[in-house]
Amino acid sequence: DMLYAAPYSADAVLIINPRTSVADTTTLSGLGTGFEKWRDIAYAPSVDLLYAAPSAADAVLIINPRTNVTDITTLSGLGVGGTKWYGIVYVPSVDMLFAAPRSADAVLMVNPRTNVTDITTLGGFGTGADKWFRIAYAASVDMLFAAPFTADAVLMINPRTNVTDTTTLSGLGVVGSKWRGIAYAP
């Protein structure tokens, strides 16, 4: 059992051993020193892999915690630059990962079993900056919720039907810097 931190501007994934309080920045290195490469990271237990959401990077960062190998080619082609997605969460009911669209037009969906990304199904949000920051899965209702940073509404996603809702929890104002994180407490 280890902890992994996605490299934002660091050259390596930060690995923390919680039992020994040791930090490792060399095992998963060589990822470049660019700014805002990946934001947030989630574990997909169905395939025993970690996935980091690309912000300015062109690819989802895949980390195999058993072999200590990184992969930035399998889920690539998402475009370099920008601040595309912020936050990623695993949804066990559909065995998928979802990343909130920060400046991207669509939610990033990752199927860990087939290693396929989808950036069209849950789209149409425009490319405005800093719309939603982070995303949480509410298991009790099997729904995803993304916190509005500059958006006027909470982004709600039904992962079973692939339907989004930005009207139910709207009217929160278009002033920026409202909320930056979101968490589910059962």
Short mmCIF file of N, CA and C in Angstrom, two decimals:
data_model
loop_
_atom_site.label_atom_id
_atom_site.label_comp_id
_atom_site.label_asym_id
_atom_site.label_seq_id
_atom_site.Cartn_x
_atom_site.Cartn_y
_atom_site.Cartn_z
N ASP A 1 0.83 -1.18 0.00
CA ASP A 1 0.00 0.00 0.00
C ASP A 1 0.88 1.24 0.00
N MET A 2 0.75 2.00 -1.08
CA MET A 2 1.53 3.21 -1.30
C MET A 2 0.60 4.34 -1.71
N LEU A 3 1.10 5.55 -1.61
CA LEU A 3 0.38 6.73 -2.08
C LEU A 3 1.11 7.28 -3.29
N TYR A 4 0.35 7.79 -4.26
CA TYR A 4 0.94 8.31 -5.49
C TYR A 4 0.39 9.71 -5.74
N ALA A 5 1.28 10.64 -6.08
CA ALA A 5 0.88 12.01 -6.40
C ALA A 5 1.21 12.29 -7.87
N ALA A 6 0.23 12.84 -8.57
CA ALA A 6 0.41 13.15 -9.99
C ALA A 6 1.37 14.31 -10.17
N PRO A 7 2.28 14.22 -11.15
CA PRO A 7 3.24 15.31 -11.38
C PRO A 7 2.60 16.49 -12.10
N TYR A 8 2.49 17.60 -11.39
CA TYR A 8 1.95 18.84 -11.93
C TYR A 8 3.05 19.56 -12.73
N SER A 9 4.14 19.88 -12.05
CA SER A 9 5.31 20.42 -12.75
C SER A 9 6.56 19.60 -12.46
N ALA A 10 6.44 18.63 -11.58
CA ALA A 10 7.57 17.76 -11.25
C ALA A 10 7.86 16.81 -12.40
N ASP A 11 9.07 16.29 -12.41
CA ASP A 11 9.52 15.35 -13.43
C ASP A 11 9.10 13.91 -13.11
N ALA A 12 8.60 13.69 -11.88
CA ALA A 12 8.32 12.33 -11.44
C ALA A 12 7.02 12.25 -10.67
N VAL A 13 6.48 11.05 -10.64
CA VAL A 13 5.37 10.74 -9.74
C VAL A 13 5.97 10.65 -8.33
N LEU A 14 5.31 11.27 -7.37
CA LEU A 14 5.75 11.16 -5.98
C LEU A 14 5.11 9.90 -5.39
N ILE A 15 5.96 9.01 -4.88
CA ILE A 15 5.47 7.79 -4.24
C ILE A 15 5.78 7.91 -2.75
N ILE A 16 4.76 7.70 -1.94
CA ILE A 16 4.93 7.80 -0.49
C ILE A 16 4.58 6.46 0.14
N ASN A 17 5.50 5.96 0.95
CA ASN A 17 5.24 4.75 1.72
C ASN A 17 4.70 5.20 3.07
N PRO A 18 3.39 5.00 3.33
CA PRO A 18 2.82 5.50 4.58
C PRO A 18 3.30 4.75 5.83
N ARG A 19 3.81 3.54 5.64
CA ARG A 19 4.29 2.75 6.79
C ARG A 19 5.67 3.21 7.27
N THR A 20 6.50 3.62 6.31
CA THR A 20 7.87 4.01 6.67
C THR A 20 8.10 5.51 6.58
N SER A 21 7.10 6.24 6.09
CA SER A 21 7.23 7.70 5.90
C SER A 21 8.40 8.06 5.00
N VAL A 22 8.54 7.30 3.91
CA VAL A 22 9.60 7.55 2.94
C VAL A 22 8.96 8.03 1.63
N ALA A 23 9.55 9.08 1.06
CA ALA A 23 9.10 9.62 -0.22
C ALA A 23 10.10 9.26 -1.31
N ASP A 24 9.58 8.90 -2.48
CA ASP A 24 10.41 8.47 -3.61
C ASP A 24 10.06 9.32 -4.83
N THR A 25 11.05 10.03 -5.36
CA THR A 25 10.84 10.83 -6.57
C THR A 25 11.73 10.38 -7.72
N THR A 26 12.25 9.16 -7.65
CA THR A 26 13.14 8.68 -8.71
C THR A 26 12.58 7.47 -9.45
N THR A 27 11.81 6.62 -8.79
CA THR A 27 11.34 5.38 -9.41
C THR A 27 10.49 5.64 -10.66
N LEU A 28 9.57 6.60 -10.59
CA LEU A 28 8.69 6.90 -11.72
C LEU A 28 9.02 8.31 -12.24
N SER A 29 10.26 8.50 -12.69
CA SER A 29 10.70 9.81 -13.16
C SER A 29 10.80 9.82 -14.68
N GLY A 30 11.26 10.96 -15.21
CA GLY A 30 11.42 11.10 -16.66
C GLY A 30 10.17 11.58 -17.36
N LEU A 31 9.29 12.25 -16.63
CA LEU A 31 8.02 12.70 -17.21
C LEU A 31 8.06 14.16 -17.66
N GLY A 32 9.23 14.78 -17.64
CA GLY A 32 9.37 16.15 -18.10
C GLY A 32 9.04 17.16 -17.03
N THR A 33 9.47 18.39 -17.27
CA THR A 33 9.27 19.43 -16.27
C THR A 33 8.26 20.48 -16.70
N GLY A 34 7.45 20.18 -17.68
CA GLY A 34 6.42 21.12 -18.12
C GLY A 34 5.49 21.49 -16.99
N PHE A 35 4.77 22.57 -17.16
CA PHE A 35 3.87 23.11 -16.15
C PHE A 35 2.45 22.57 -16.36
N GLU A 36 1.78 22.23 -15.29
CA GLU A 36 0.38 21.75 -15.31
C GLU A 36 0.18 20.51 -16.16
N LYS A 37 1.09 19.55 -16.06
CA LYS A 37 0.96 18.34 -16.87
C LYS A 37 -0.29 17.54 -16.51
N TRP A 38 -0.37 17.13 -15.25
CA TRP A 38 -1.52 16.32 -14.81
C TRP A 38 -2.08 16.89 -13.52
N ARG A 39 -3.40 16.78 -13.38
CA ARG A 39 -4.09 17.25 -12.18
C ARG A 39 -4.94 16.14 -11.62
N ASP A 40 -4.61 15.72 -10.46
CA ASP A 40 -5.36 14.70 -9.73
C ASP A 40 -5.10 13.30 -10.28
N ILE A 41 -5.43 12.32 -9.48
CA ILE A 41 -5.12 10.93 -9.80
C ILE A 41 -6.15 10.04 -9.13
N ALA A 42 -6.51 8.94 -9.79
CA ALA A 42 -7.50 8.01 -9.23
C ALA A 42 -7.07 6.57 -9.51
N TYR A 43 -7.49 5.71 -8.63
CA TYR A 43 -7.17 4.28 -8.73
C TYR A 43 -8.37 3.53 -9.30
N ALA A 44 -8.11 2.68 -10.30
CA ALA A 44 -9.14 1.82 -10.88
C ALA A 44 -8.87 0.40 -10.41
N PRO A 45 -9.59 -0.08 -9.39
CA PRO A 45 -9.31 -1.40 -8.84
C PRO A 45 -9.57 -2.55 -9.80
N SER A 46 -10.42 -2.35 -10.79
CA SER A 46 -10.73 -3.42 -11.74
C SER A 46 -9.51 -3.83 -12.56
N VAL A 47 -8.57 -2.90 -12.75
CA VAL A 47 -7.37 -3.20 -13.52
C VAL A 47 -6.08 -2.97 -12.71
N ASP A 48 -6.24 -2.55 -11.46
CA ASP A 48 -5.10 -2.31 -10.56
C ASP A 48 -4.13 -1.29 -11.14
N LEU A 49 -4.68 -0.20 -11.69
CA LEU A 49 -3.86 0.87 -12.27
C LEU A 49 -4.34 2.21 -11.74
N LEU A 50 -3.44 3.19 -11.80
CA LEU A 50 -3.77 4.58 -11.44
C LEU A 50 -3.83 5.41 -12.71
N TYR A 51 -4.71 6.41 -12.72
CA TYR A 51 -4.88 7.27 -13.89
C TYR A 51 -4.85 8.72 -13.43
N ALA A 52 -4.02 9.55 -14.11
CA ALA A 52 -3.94 10.97 -13.80
C ALA A 52 -4.55 11.76 -14.95
N ALA A 53 -5.40 12.72 -14.61
CA ALA A 53 -6.10 13.52 -15.60
C ALA A 53 -5.16 14.54 -16.23
N PRO A 54 -5.13 14.62 -17.57
CA PRO A 54 -4.26 15.60 -18.22
C PRO A 54 -4.80 17.01 -18.13
N SER A 55 -3.93 17.91 -17.71
CA SER A 55 -4.27 19.32 -17.74
C SER A 55 -3.65 19.91 -19.00
N ALA A 56 -2.34 20.07 -19.04
CA ALA A 56 -1.66 20.53 -20.25
C ALA A 56 -1.05 19.36 -21.03
N ALA A 57 -0.93 18.21 -20.41
CA ALA A 57 -0.35 17.04 -21.08
C ALA A 57 -1.28 16.54 -22.18
N ASP A 58 -0.70 15.84 -23.14
CA ASP A 58 -1.45 15.30 -24.27
C ASP A 58 -2.13 13.97 -23.95
N ALA A 59 -1.76 13.35 -22.80
CA ALA A 59 -2.23 12.00 -22.52
C ALA A 59 -2.63 11.83 -21.07
N VAL A 60 -3.49 10.87 -20.84
CA VAL A 60 -3.75 10.41 -19.48
C VAL A 60 -2.49 9.67 -19.04
N LEU A 61 -2.03 9.95 -17.83
CA LEU A 61 -0.88 9.24 -17.28
C LEU A 61 -1.39 7.98 -16.60
N ILE A 62 -0.90 6.83 -17.05
CA ILE A 62 -1.27 5.55 -16.44
C ILE A 62 -0.08 5.06 -15.63
N ILE A 63 -0.34 4.64 -14.40
CA ILE A 63 0.71 4.15 -13.53
C ILE A 63 0.36 2.74 -13.08
N ASN A 64 1.30 1.83 -13.27
CA ASN A 64 1.12 0.48 -12.77
C ASN A 64 1.87 0.41 -11.44
N PRO A 65 1.14 0.35 -10.31
CA PRO A 65 1.81 0.35 -9.01
C PRO A 65 2.51 -0.96 -8.67
N ARG A 66 2.22 -2.03 -9.39
CA ARG A 66 2.87 -3.32 -9.12
C ARG A 66 4.22 -3.43 -9.80
N THR A 67 4.32 -2.85 -11.02
CA THR A 67 5.57 -2.94 -11.79
C THR A 67 6.35 -1.64 -11.80
N ASN A 68 5.76 -0.57 -11.23
CA ASN A 68 6.39 0.76 -11.24
C ASN A 68 6.73 1.21 -12.66
N VAL A 69 5.73 1.15 -13.52
CA VAL A 69 5.87 1.59 -14.91
C VAL A 69 4.83 2.66 -15.19
N THR A 70 5.24 3.72 -15.91
CA THR A 70 4.30 4.74 -16.35
C THR A 70 4.05 4.59 -17.84
N ASP A 71 2.89 5.06 -18.28
CA ASP A 71 2.50 4.97 -19.69
C ASP A 71 1.85 6.29 -20.08
N ILE A 72 2.44 6.99 -21.05
CA ILE A 72 1.84 8.23 -21.55
C ILE A 72 1.58 8.13 -23.05
N THR A 73 1.49 6.92 -23.57
CA THR A 73 1.21 6.75 -25.00
C THR A 73 -0.14 6.08 -25.26
N THR A 74 -0.57 5.18 -24.40
CA THR A 74 -1.80 4.42 -24.64
C THR A 74 -3.03 5.33 -24.75
N LEU A 75 -3.16 6.30 -23.86
CA LEU A 75 -4.31 7.20 -23.87
C LEU A 75 -3.87 8.61 -24.23
N SER A 76 -3.21 8.74 -25.40
CA SER A 76 -2.69 10.04 -25.83
C SER A 76 -3.58 10.63 -26.93
N GLY A 77 -3.16 11.77 -27.45
CA GLY A 77 -3.92 12.43 -28.51
C GLY A 77 -5.01 13.35 -28.01
N LEU A 78 -4.88 13.80 -26.76
CA LEU A 78 -5.91 14.65 -26.16
C LEU A 78 -5.58 16.14 -26.29
N GLY A 79 -4.47 16.46 -26.93
CA GLY A 79 -4.09 17.85 -27.15
C GLY A 79 -3.14 18.37 -26.10
N VAL A 80 -2.12 19.06 -26.55
CA VAL A 80 -1.13 19.65 -25.64
C VAL A 80 -1.57 21.05 -25.27
N GLY A 81 -1.31 21.43 -24.04
CA GLY A 81 -1.60 22.78 -23.59
C GLY A 81 -2.99 22.93 -23.00
N GLY A 82 -3.24 24.12 -22.53
CA GLY A 82 -4.52 24.40 -21.90
C GLY A 82 -4.61 23.82 -20.51
N THR A 83 -5.72 23.98 -19.93
CA THR A 83 -6.00 23.39 -18.62
C THR A 83 -7.27 22.57 -18.80
N LYS A 84 -7.13 21.45 -19.46
CA LYS A 84 -8.27 20.69 -19.95
C LYS A 84 -9.17 20.10 -18.86
N TRP A 85 -8.61 19.27 -17.99
CA TRP A 85 -9.42 18.60 -16.98
C TRP A 85 -8.80 18.77 -15.61
N TYR A 86 -9.67 18.83 -14.61
CA TYR A 86 -9.21 19.03 -13.23
C TYR A 86 -9.99 18.08 -12.34
N GLY A 87 -9.31 17.08 -11.84
CA GLY A 87 -9.96 16.09 -10.98
C GLY A 87 -10.36 14.88 -11.79
N ILE A 88 -10.22 13.72 -11.19
CA ILE A 88 -10.61 12.46 -11.82
C ILE A 88 -11.08 11.52 -10.73
N VAL A 89 -12.11 10.75 -11.03
CA VAL A 89 -12.67 9.84 -10.03
C VAL A 89 -13.09 8.53 -10.71
N TYR A 90 -12.95 7.44 -9.97
CA TYR A 90 -13.37 6.13 -10.45
C TYR A 90 -14.80 5.86 -9.99
N VAL A 91 -15.62 5.35 -10.91
CA VAL A 91 -17.02 5.03 -10.60
C VAL A 91 -17.19 3.51 -10.75
N PRO A 92 -17.31 2.80 -9.63
CA PRO A 92 -17.38 1.34 -9.69
C PRO A 92 -18.62 0.78 -10.37
N SER A 93 -19.73 1.50 -10.33
CA SER A 93 -20.97 0.98 -10.92
C SER A 93 -20.87 0.79 -12.43
N VAL A 94 -19.99 1.56 -13.08
CA VAL A 94 -19.82 1.44 -14.53
C VAL A 94 -18.38 1.13 -14.92
N ASP A 95 -17.50 0.96 -13.93
CA ASP A 95 -16.09 0.66 -14.16
C ASP A 95 -15.48 1.66 -15.12
N MET A 96 -15.65 2.95 -14.81
CA MET A 96 -15.12 4.03 -15.65
C MET A 96 -14.53 5.11 -14.76
N LEU A 97 -13.67 5.91 -15.35
CA LEU A 97 -13.14 7.10 -14.69
C LEU A 97 -13.69 8.32 -15.40
N PHE A 98 -13.94 9.38 -14.63
CA PHE A 98 -14.48 10.62 -15.16
C PHE A 98 -13.63 11.79 -14.65
N ALA A 99 -13.32 12.74 -15.55
CA ALA A 99 -12.56 13.93 -15.17
C ALA A 99 -13.40 15.17 -15.51
N ALA A 100 -13.42 16.10 -14.58
CA ALA A 100 -14.21 17.33 -14.74
C ALA A 100 -13.59 18.25 -15.78
N PRO A 101 -14.43 18.85 -16.66
CA PRO A 101 -13.90 19.77 -17.66
C PRO A 101 -13.59 21.14 -17.05
N ARG A 102 -12.31 21.41 -16.90
CA ARG A 102 -11.90 22.72 -16.40
C ARG A 102 -12.04 23.74 -17.53
N SER A 103 -11.31 23.52 -18.62
CA SER A 103 -11.44 24.38 -19.80
C SER A 103 -11.79 23.58 -21.05
N ALA A 104 -11.84 22.27 -20.91
CA ALA A 104 -12.23 21.41 -22.03
C ALA A 104 -13.73 21.53 -22.28
N ASP A 105 -14.14 21.18 -23.47
CA ASP A 105 -15.54 21.24 -23.86
C ASP A 105 -16.34 20.07 -23.31
N ALA A 106 -15.66 19.01 -22.86
CA ALA A 106 -16.36 17.79 -22.46
C ALA A 106 -15.72 17.16 -21.23
N VAL A 107 -16.51 16.34 -20.58
CA VAL A 107 -16.01 15.47 -19.51
C VAL A 107 -15.10 14.44 -20.17
N LEU A 108 -13.98 14.14 -19.53
CA LEU A 108 -13.10 13.07 -20.01
C LEU A 108 -13.57 11.77 -19.37
N MET A 109 -13.89 10.79 -20.21
CA MET A 109 -14.28 9.47 -19.73
C MET A 109 -13.17 8.49 -20.12
N VAL A 110 -12.78 7.65 -19.18
CA VAL A 110 -11.73 6.66 -19.44
C VAL A 110 -12.28 5.28 -19.09
N ASN A 111 -12.21 4.38 -20.06
CA ASN A 111 -12.59 2.99 -19.81
C ASN A 111 -11.30 2.23 -19.52
N PRO A 112 -11.06 1.84 -18.26
CA PRO A 112 -9.80 1.20 -17.93
C PRO A 112 -9.66 -0.22 -18.48
N ARG A 113 -10.76 -0.87 -18.78
CA ARG A 113 -10.69 -2.24 -19.31
C ARG A 113 -10.28 -2.27 -20.78
N THR A 114 -10.72 -1.26 -21.53
CA THR A 114 -10.40 -1.22 -22.97
C THR A 114 -9.33 -0.19 -23.31
N ASN A 115 -8.95 0.63 -22.33
CA ASN A 115 -7.99 1.72 -22.55
C ASN A 115 -8.45 2.63 -23.68
N VAL A 116 -9.67 3.11 -23.56
CA VAL A 116 -10.24 4.03 -24.53
C VAL A 116 -10.72 5.27 -23.78
N THR A 117 -10.45 6.45 -24.37
CA THR A 117 -10.98 7.69 -23.82
C THR A 117 -12.15 8.16 -24.67
N ASP A 118 -13.03 8.93 -24.07
CA ASP A 118 -14.17 9.51 -24.76
C ASP A 118 -14.27 10.96 -24.32
N ILE A 119 -14.16 11.89 -25.28
CA ILE A 119 -14.30 13.31 -24.99
C ILE A 119 -15.40 13.94 -25.84
N THR A 120 -16.38 13.13 -26.23
CA THR A 120 -17.50 13.65 -27.01
C THR A 120 -18.85 13.37 -26.36
N THR A 121 -19.02 12.22 -25.73
CA THR A 121 -20.33 11.82 -25.20
C THR A 121 -20.89 12.83 -24.21
N LEU A 122 -20.08 13.29 -23.28
CA LEU A 122 -20.54 14.24 -22.26
C LEU A 122 -19.92 15.59 -22.55
N GLY A 123 -20.30 16.20 -23.67
CA GLY A 123 -19.69 17.44 -24.11
C GLY A 123 -20.68 18.56 -24.32
N GLY A 124 -20.17 19.62 -24.94
CA GLY A 124 -20.99 20.78 -25.25
C GLY A 124 -20.94 21.86 -24.18
N PHE A 125 -19.89 21.87 -23.38
CA PHE A 125 -19.79 22.86 -22.29
C PHE A 125 -19.00 24.09 -22.70
N GLY A 126 -18.45 24.11 -23.90
CA GLY A 126 -17.64 25.24 -24.34
C GLY A 126 -16.24 25.15 -23.74
N THR A 127 -15.36 25.99 -24.25
CA THR A 127 -13.97 25.94 -23.81
C THR A 127 -13.62 27.09 -22.87
N GLY A 128 -14.61 27.67 -22.23
CA GLY A 128 -14.34 28.72 -21.25
C GLY A 128 -13.43 28.21 -20.15
N ALA A 129 -12.68 29.12 -19.57
CA ALA A 129 -11.67 28.74 -18.57
C ALA A 129 -12.28 28.46 -17.21
N ASP A 130 -11.72 27.46 -16.54
CA ASP A 130 -11.97 27.20 -15.12
C ASP A 130 -13.43 26.94 -14.75
N LYS A 131 -14.14 26.21 -15.58
CA LYS A 131 -15.57 25.96 -15.32
C LYS A 131 -15.80 25.15 -14.03
N TRP A 132 -15.22 23.94 -13.98
CA TRP A 132 -15.42 23.07 -12.82
C TRP A 132 -14.08 22.58 -12.30
N PHE A 133 -13.92 22.56 -11.00
CA PHE A 133 -12.69 22.07 -10.37
C PHE A 133 -13.04 20.86 -9.52
N ARG A 134 -12.50 19.75 -9.87
CA ARG A 134 -12.65 18.49 -9.15
C ARG A 134 -14.05 17.90 -9.35
N ILE A 135 -14.12 16.61 -9.05
CA ILE A 135 -15.34 15.85 -9.27
C ILE A 135 -15.42 14.77 -8.19
N ALA A 136 -16.64 14.49 -7.74
CA ALA A 136 -16.83 13.49 -6.68
C ALA A 136 -17.95 12.54 -7.09
N TYR A 137 -17.84 11.32 -6.63
CA TYR A 137 -18.85 10.29 -6.89
C TYR A 137 -19.66 10.07 -5.62
N ALA A 138 -20.96 10.28 -5.72
CA ALA A 138 -21.87 10.03 -4.59
C ALA A 138 -22.47 8.65 -4.79
N ALA A 139 -21.90 7.68 -4.10
CA ALA A 139 -22.29 6.28 -4.29
C ALA A 139 -23.76 6.02 -3.94
N SER A 140 -24.28 6.71 -2.95
CA SER A 140 -25.65 6.46 -2.51
C SER A 140 -26.69 6.75 -3.59
N VAL A 141 -26.36 7.65 -4.53
CA VAL A 141 -27.29 7.98 -5.62
C VAL A 141 -26.68 7.66 -6.99
N ASP A 142 -25.47 7.08 -7.00
CA ASP A 142 -24.78 6.71 -8.23
C ASP A 142 -24.71 7.89 -9.20
N MET A 143 -24.23 9.03 -8.69
CA MET A 143 -24.12 10.25 -9.49
C MET A 143 -22.77 10.91 -9.23
N LEU A 144 -22.33 11.67 -10.21
CA LEU A 144 -21.11 12.47 -10.10
C LEU A 144 -21.48 13.93 -9.98
N PHE A 145 -20.67 14.67 -9.22
CA PHE A 145 -20.90 16.09 -9.02
C PHE A 145 -19.56 16.81 -9.16
N ALA A 146 -19.51 17.88 -9.98
CA ALA A 146 -18.30 18.67 -10.14
C ALA A 146 -18.55 20.06 -9.57
N ALA A 147 -17.60 20.53 -8.78
CA ALA A 147 -17.73 21.83 -8.10
C ALA A 147 -17.53 22.98 -9.09
N PRO A 148 -18.46 23.95 -9.08
CA PRO A 148 -18.32 25.10 -9.99
C PRO A 148 -17.30 26.12 -9.48
N PHE A 149 -16.31 26.39 -10.33
CA PHE A 149 -15.33 27.41 -9.99
C PHE A 149 -15.76 28.74 -10.64
N THR A 150 -15.97 28.73 -11.96
CA THR A 150 -16.53 29.91 -12.62
C THR A 150 -17.92 29.61 -13.20
N ALA A 151 -18.26 28.34 -13.34
CA ALA A 151 -19.57 27.97 -13.89
C ALA A 151 -20.68 28.41 -12.94
N ASP A 152 -21.85 28.60 -13.48
CA ASP A 152 -23.01 29.03 -12.70
C ASP A 152 -23.69 27.87 -11.98
N ALA A 153 -23.31 26.64 -12.30
CA ALA A 153 -24.02 25.47 -11.77
C ALA A 153 -23.06 24.35 -11.41
N VAL A 154 -23.53 23.50 -10.53
CA VAL A 154 -22.84 22.23 -10.26
C VAL A 154 -23.08 21.35 -11.49
N LEU A 155 -22.04 20.69 -11.95
CA LEU A 155 -22.18 19.74 -13.05
C LEU A 155 -22.55 18.39 -12.45
N MET A 156 -23.72 17.89 -12.80
CA MET A 156 -24.19 16.59 -12.33
C MET A 156 -24.14 15.62 -13.51
N ILE A 157 -23.65 14.41 -13.24
CA ILE A 157 -23.52 13.40 -14.30
C ILE A 157 -24.09 12.08 -13.81
N ASN A 158 -24.98 11.51 -14.61
CA ASN A 158 -25.47 10.16 -14.35
C ASN A 158 -24.58 9.22 -15.14
N PRO A 159 -23.71 8.45 -14.48
CA PRO A 159 -22.76 7.61 -15.21
C PRO A 159 -23.40 6.42 -15.92
N ARG A 160 -24.59 6.02 -15.49
CA ARG A 160 -25.26 4.88 -16.13
C ARG A 160 -25.93 5.27 -17.45
N THR A 161 -26.44 6.51 -17.50
CA THR A 161 -27.15 6.96 -18.71
C THR A 161 -26.33 7.94 -19.53
N ASN A 162 -25.19 8.38 -19.00
CA ASN A 162 -24.36 9.40 -19.66
C ASN A 162 -25.15 10.67 -19.96
N VAL A 163 -25.91 11.11 -18.96
CA VAL A 163 -26.68 12.35 -19.07
C VAL A 163 -26.09 13.35 -18.08
N THR A 164 -25.90 14.59 -18.55
CA THR A 164 -25.41 15.66 -17.69
C THR A 164 -26.55 16.61 -17.35
N ASP A 165 -26.39 17.32 -16.24
CA ASP A 165 -27.41 18.26 -15.77
C ASP A 165 -26.69 19.48 -15.19
N THR A 166 -26.95 20.64 -15.76
CA THR A 166 -26.41 21.89 -15.22
C THR A 166 -27.54 22.86 -14.89
N THR A 167 -28.75 22.33 -14.71
CA THR A 167 -29.87 23.20 -14.36
C THR A 167 -30.39 22.98 -12.95
N THR A 168 -30.34 21.75 -12.46
CA THR A 168 -30.89 21.45 -11.14
C THR A 168 -30.22 22.25 -10.04
N LEU A 169 -28.91 22.30 -10.04
CA LEU A 169 -28.15 23.05 -9.02
C LEU A 169 -27.47 24.24 -9.68
N SER A 170 -28.30 25.17 -10.20
CA SER A 170 -27.76 26.33 -10.91
C SER A 170 -28.09 27.62 -10.15
N GLY A 171 -27.70 28.72 -10.75
CA GLY A 171 -27.94 30.03 -10.13
C GLY A 171 -26.92 30.35 -9.05
N LEU A 172 -25.73 29.79 -9.18
CA LEU A 172 -24.70 29.98 -8.16
C LEU A 172 -23.76 31.14 -8.48
N GLY A 173 -24.03 31.82 -9.59
CA GLY A 173 -23.24 33.00 -9.95
C GLY A 173 -22.09 32.67 -10.87
N VAL A 174 -21.73 33.66 -11.70
CA VAL A 174 -20.65 33.47 -12.65
C VAL A 174 -19.34 34.09 -12.17
N VAL A 175 -19.34 34.61 -10.98
CA VAL A 175 -18.11 35.14 -10.41
C VAL A 175 -17.14 33.98 -10.20
N GLY A 176 -15.88 34.18 -10.53
CA GLY A 176 -14.90 33.11 -10.42
C GLY A 176 -14.47 32.81 -9.00
N SER A 177 -13.71 31.76 -8.89
CA SER A 177 -13.09 31.35 -7.61
C SER A 177 -14.11 30.99 -6.54
N LYS A 178 -15.18 30.30 -6.91
CA LYS A 178 -16.21 29.95 -5.92
C LYS A 178 -15.83 28.72 -5.10
N TRP A 179 -15.72 27.56 -5.75
CA TRP A 179 -15.37 26.34 -5.04
C TRP A 179 -14.31 25.58 -5.83
N ARG A 180 -13.35 25.01 -5.11
CA ARG A 180 -12.23 24.37 -5.77
C ARG A 180 -12.16 22.87 -5.54
N GLY A 181 -12.92 22.32 -4.64
CA GLY A 181 -12.89 20.89 -4.38
C GLY A 181 -14.27 20.42 -3.96
N ILE A 182 -14.43 19.12 -3.98
CA ILE A 182 -15.71 18.52 -3.59
C ILE A 182 -15.44 17.10 -3.11
N ALA A 183 -16.14 16.69 -2.07
CA ALA A 183 -15.94 15.35 -1.52
C ALA A 183 -17.27 14.77 -1.08
N TYR A 184 -17.38 13.48 -1.15
CA TYR A 184 -18.59 12.75 -0.73
C TYR A 184 -18.36 12.18 0.66
N ALA A 185 -19.32 12.40 1.53
CA ALA A 185 -19.27 11.83 2.88
C ALA A 185 -20.52 10.97 3.07
N PRO A 186 -20.38 9.65 3.08
CA PRO A 186 -21.56 8.77 3.20
C PRO A 186 -22.23 8.88 4.55
#
